[in-house]
Amino acid sequence: MKREAQAVELFLKKHTCSQSVFIPFCEPGVLDEKVAMKISTIFGSGTCGTGTGPCGTASGALLTISMKHGMNNSEDLEAKAHTYALGKSFLTQFKDRMGACSCEEVLGVTIGSPEYEQKFQ
């Protein structure tokens, strides 16, 4: 199954947006699904369910970028710079495509509102 299809399937099974994006990109032997689910839980619904933080989808993608390109030790400053550059580029493209980076701005609805509950729960 393609990663994109797996992400949609996870989201439809009530995983958070951050989990749905991050889990499919975890490579076997690097990070298992249960650990990936735990790590990415906090980023759902605009970070901690607030709606005002970064979109969970964007956060899941940033976790994926960091997992693939991030530092292996504190002195790997080249990897750090490269990872930051990739992350900034991703956020620029995400904002251009989605119109914003915050969860509520992307969704156009306040997290926890009756409208949100009807639309997304």
PDB file of N, CA, C and O in Angstrom, residues 7-42:
ATOM      1  N   ALA A   7      -1.852   6.722   4.964  1.00  0.00           N
ATOM      2  CA  ALA A   7      -2.145   7.911   5.768  1.00  0.00           C
ATOM      3  C   ALA A   7      -3.652   8.170   5.808  1.00  0.00           C
ATOM      4  O   ALA A   7      -4.223   8.427   6.878  1.00  0.00           O
ATOM      5  N   VAL A   8      -4.297   8.089   4.671  1.00  0.00           N
ATOM      6  CA  VAL A   8      -5.751   8.297   4.612  1.00  0.00           C
ATOM      7  C   VAL A   8      -6.456   7.226   5.438  1.00  0.00           C
ATOM      8  O   VAL A   8      -7.368   7.525   6.221  1.00  0.00           O
ATOM      9  N   GLU A   9      -6.032   5.980   5.290  1.00  0.00           N
ATOM     10  CA  GLU A   9      -6.643   4.884   6.038  1.00  0.00           C
ATOM     11  C   GLU A   9      -6.502   5.093   7.548  1.00  0.00           C
ATOM     12  O   GLU A   9      -7.456   4.897   8.305  1.00  0.00           O
ATOM     13  N   LEU A  10      -5.330   5.491   7.994  1.00  0.00           N
ATOM     14  CA  LEU A  10      -5.122   5.744   9.425  1.00  0.00           C
ATOM     15  C   LEU A  10      -6.020   6.871   9.919  1.00  0.00           C
ATOM     16  O   LEU A  10      -6.620   6.776  10.990  1.00  0.00           O
ATOM     17  N   PHE A  11      -6.122   7.941   9.139  1.00  0.00           N
ATOM     18  CA  PHE A  11      -6.958   9.073   9.535  1.00  0.00           C
ATOM     19  C   PHE A  11      -8.426   8.654   9.631  1.00  0.00           C
ATOM     20  O   PHE A  11      -9.123   9.030  10.569  1.00  0.00           O
ATOM     21  N   LEU A  12      -8.870   7.859   8.696  1.00  0.00           N
ATOM     22  CA  LEU A  12     -10.259   7.391   8.719  1.00  0.00           C
ATOM     23  C   LEU A  12     -10.527   6.452   9.893  1.00  0.00           C
ATOM     24  O   LEU A  12     -11.671   6.299  10.327  1.00  0.00           O
ATOM     25  N   LYS A  13      -9.461   5.864  10.444  1.00  0.00           N
ATOM     26  CA  LYS A  13      -9.572   4.999  11.618  1.00  0.00           C
ATOM     27  C   LYS A  13      -9.370   5.787  12.914  1.00  0.00           C
ATOM     28  O   LYS A  13      -9.074   5.216  13.952  1.00  0.00           O
ATOM     29  N   LYS A  14      -9.502   7.107  12.839  1.00  0.00           N
ATOM     30  CA  LYS A  14      -9.460   8.013  13.997  1.00  0.00           C
ATOM     31  C   LYS A  14      -8.072   8.265  14.571  1.00  0.00           C
ATOM     32  O   LYS A  14      -7.935   8.703  15.704  1.00  0.00           O
ATOM     33  N   HIS A  15      -7.021   8.015  13.794  1.00  0.00           N
ATOM     34  CA  HIS A  15      -5.698   8.463  14.223  1.00  0.00           C
ATOM     35  C   HIS A  15      -5.665   9.982  14.044  1.00  0.00           C
ATOM     36  O   HIS A  15      -6.397  10.536  13.231  1.00  0.00           O
ATOM     37  N   THR A  16      -4.804  10.646  14.789  1.00  0.00           N
ATOM     38  CA  THR A  16      -4.674  12.089  14.599  1.00  0.00           C
ATOM     39  C   THR A  16      -4.015  12.352  13.248  1.00  0.00           C
ATOM     40  O   THR A  16      -3.407  11.462  12.644  1.00  0.00           O
ATOM     41  N   CYS A  17      -4.127  13.593  12.804  1.00  0.00           N
ATOM     42  CA  CYS A  17      -3.521  13.953  11.519  1.00  0.00           C
ATOM     43  C   CYS A  17      -2.002  13.774  11.573  1.00  0.00           C
ATOM     44  O   CYS A  17      -1.401  13.290  10.611  1.00  0.00           O
ATOM     45  N   SER A  18      -1.389  14.124  12.690  1.00  0.00           N
ATOM     46  CA  SER A  18       0.066  13.963  12.796  1.00  0.00           C
ATOM     47  C   SER A  18       0.463  12.486  12.771  1.00  0.00           C
ATOM     48  O   SER A  18       1.440  12.118  12.116  1.00  0.00           O
ATOM     49  N   GLN A  19      -0.294  11.636  13.448  1.00  0.00           N
ATOM     50  CA  GLN A  19      -0.015  10.197  13.426  1.00  0.00           C
ATOM     51  C   GLN A  19      -0.206   9.634  12.022  1.00  0.00           C
ATOM     52  O   GLN A  19       0.587   8.818  11.555  1.00  0.00           O
ATOM     53  N   SER A  20      -1.270  10.085  11.363  1.00  0.00           N
ATOM     54  CA  SER A  20      -1.586   9.570  10.030  1.00  0.00           C
ATOM     55  C   SER A  20      -0.494   9.868   9.022  1.00  0.00           C
ATOM     56  O   SER A  20      -0.248   9.071   8.111  1.00  0.00           O
ATOM     57  N   VAL A  21       0.170  10.995   9.184  1.00  0.00           N
ATOM     58  CA  VAL A  21       1.259  11.354   8.266  1.00  0.00           C
ATOM     59  C   VAL A  21       2.575  10.702   8.684  1.00  0.00           C
ATOM     60  O   VAL A  21       3.312  10.197   7.846  1.00  0.00           O
ATOM     61  N   PHE A  22       2.863  10.679   9.971  1.00  0.00           N
ATOM     62  CA  PHE A  22       4.164  10.206  10.444  1.00  0.00           C
ATOM     63  C   PHE A  22       4.321   8.682  10.357  1.00  0.00           C
ATOM     64  O   PHE A  22       5.341   8.184   9.878  1.00  0.00           O
ATOM     65  N   ILE A  23       3.323   7.941  10.785  1.00  0.00           N
ATOM     66  CA  ILE A  23       3.439   6.480  10.869  1.00  0.00           C
ATOM     67  C   ILE A  23       3.808   5.824   9.537  1.00  0.00           C
ATOM     68  O   ILE A  23       4.699   4.971   9.508  1.00  0.00           O
ATOM     69  N   PRO A  24       3.174   6.179   8.422  1.00  0.00           N
ATOM     70  CA  PRO A  24       3.523   5.495   7.169  1.00  0.00           C
ATOM     71  C   PRO A  24       4.976   5.681   6.715  1.00  0.00           C
ATOM     72  O   PRO A  24       5.481   4.895   5.927  1.00  0.00           O
ATOM     73  N   PHE A  25       5.624   6.711   7.217  1.00  0.00           N
ATOM     74  CA  PHE A  25       6.987   6.996   6.780  1.00  0.00           C
ATOM     75  C   PHE A  25       8.044   6.425   7.719  1.00  0.00           C
ATOM     76  O   PHE A  25       9.238   6.577   7.473  1.00  0.00           O
ATOM     77  N   CYS A  26       7.628   5.775   8.781  1.00  0.00           N
ATOM     78  CA  CYS A  26       8.579   5.146   9.688  1.00  0.00           C
ATOM     79  C   CYS A  26       9.068   3.847   9.078  1.00  0.00           C
ATOM     80  O   CYS A  26       8.274   2.986   8.694  1.00  0.00           O
ATOM     81  N   GLU A  27      10.354   3.737   8.960  1.00  0.00           N
ATOM     82  CA  GLU A  27      10.939   2.562   8.335  1.00  0.00           C
ATOM     83  C   GLU A  27      11.056   1.430   9.342  1.00  0.00           C
ATOM     84  O   GLU A  27      11.475   1.649  10.483  1.00  0.00           O
ATOM     85  N   PRO A  28      10.671   0.218   8.928  1.00  0.00           N
ATOM     86  CA  PRO A  28      10.817  -0.938   9.823  1.00  0.00           C
ATOM     87  C   PRO A  28      12.259  -1.050  10.316  1.00  0.00           C
ATOM     88  O   PRO A  28      13.199  -0.846   9.569  1.00  0.00           O
ATOM     89  N   GLY A  29      12.398  -1.330  11.576  1.00  0.00           N
ATOM     90  CA  GLY A  29      13.729  -1.438  12.162  1.00  0.00           C
ATOM     91  C   GLY A  29      14.293  -0.125  12.641  1.00  0.00           C
ATOM     92  O   GLY A  29      15.269  -0.091  13.380  1.00  0.00           O
ATOM     93  N   VAL A  30      13.689   0.993  12.232  1.00  0.00           N
ATOM     94  CA  VAL A  30      14.132   2.308  12.678  1.00  0.00           C
ATOM     95  C   VAL A  30      13.218   2.792  13.795  1.00  0.00           C
ATOM     96  O   VAL A  30      13.671   3.195  14.858  1.00  0.00           O
ATOM     97  N   LEU A  31      11.927   2.727  13.548  1.00  0.00           N
ATOM     98  CA  LEU A  31      10.943   3.176  14.527  1.00  0.00           C
ATOM     99  C   LEU A  31       9.657   2.396  14.287  1.00  0.00           C
ATOM    100  O   LEU A  31       9.106   2.448  13.187  1.00  0.00           O
ATOM    101  N   ASP A  32       9.197   1.661  15.311  1.00  0.00           N
ATOM    102  CA  ASP A  32       7.996   0.867  15.084  1.00  0.00           C
ATOM    103  C   ASP A  32       6.735   1.723  15.229  1.00  0.00           C
ATOM    104  O   ASP A  32       6.768   2.834  15.750  1.00  0.00           O
ATOM    105  N   GLU A  33       5.627   1.194  14.758  1.00  0.00           N
ATOM    106  CA  GLU A  33       4.377   1.946  14.674  1.00  0.00           C
ATOM    107  C   GLU A  33       3.877   2.429  16.039  1.00  0.00           C
ATOM    108  O   GLU A  33       3.399   3.554  16.163  1.00  0.00           O
ATOM    109  N   LYS A  34       4.005   1.595  17.068  1.00  0.00           N
ATOM    110  CA  LYS A  34       3.522   1.994  18.401  1.00  0.00           C
ATOM    111  C   LYS A  34       4.309   3.181  18.947  1.00  0.00           C
ATOM    112  O   LYS A  34       3.737   4.099  19.526  1.00  0.00           O
ATOM    113  N   VAL A  35       5.614   3.171  18.747  1.00  0.00           N
ATOM    114  CA  VAL A  35       6.442   4.294  19.220  1.00  0.00           C
ATOM    115  C   VAL A  35       6.135   5.539  18.386  1.00  0.00           C
ATOM    116  O   VAL A  35       5.993   6.637  18.920  1.00  0.00           O
ATOM    117  N   ALA A  36       6.001   5.368  17.084  1.00  0.00           N
ATOM    118  CA  ALA A  36       5.660   6.497  16.212  1.00  0.00           C
ATOM    119  C   ALA A  36       4.317   7.098  16.613  1.00  0.00           C
ATOM    120  O   ALA A  36       4.152   8.321  16.626  1.00  0.00           O
ATOM    121  N   MET A  37       3.356   6.249  16.960  1.00  0.00           N
ATOM    122  CA  MET A  37       2.051   6.736  17.398  1.00  0.00           C
ATOM    123  C   MET A  37       2.185   7.555  18.679  1.00  0.00           C
ATOM    124  O   MET A  37       1.609   8.636  18.795  1.00  0.00           O
ATOM    125  N   LYS A  38       2.952   7.058  19.625  1.00  0.00           N
ATOM    126  CA  LYS A  38       3.149   7.783  20.882  1.00  0.00           C
ATOM    127  C   LYS A  38       3.835   9.133  20.658  1.00  0.00           C
ATOM    128  O   LYS A  38       3.405  10.149  21.176  1.00  0.00           O
ATOM    129  N   ILE A  39       4.906   9.125  19.875  1.00  0.00           N
ATOM    130  CA  ILE A  39       5.662  10.352  19.634  1.00  0.00           C
ATOM    131  C   ILE A  39       4.805  11.423  18.971  1.00  0.00           C
ATOM    132  O   ILE A  39       4.879  12.594  19.312  1.00  0.00           O
ATOM    133  N   SER A  40       3.976  11.035  18.025  1.00  0.00           N
ATOM    134  CA  SER A  40       3.218  12.009  17.241  1.00  0.00           C
ATOM    135  C   SER A  40       1.868  12.379  17.830  1.00  0.00           C
ATOM    136  O   SER A  40       1.206  13.300  17.342  1.00  0.00           O
ATOM    137  N   THR A  41       1.457  11.727  18.914  1.00  0.00           N
ATOM    138  CA  THR A  41       0.150  12.019  19.531  1.00  0.00           C
ATOM    139  C   THR A  41       0.006  13.491  19.895  1.00  0.00           C
ATOM    140  O   THR A  41      -1.010  14.121  19.608  1.00  0.00           O
ATOM    141  N   ILE A  42       0.985  14.061  20.509  1.00  0.00           N
ATOM    142  CA  ILE A  42       0.929  15.418  21.054  1.00  0.00           C
ATOM    143  C   ILE A  42       0.706  16.490  19.990  1.00  0.00           C
ATOM    144  O   ILE A  42       0.230  17.586  20.281  1.00  0.00           O
TER     145      ILE A  42
END
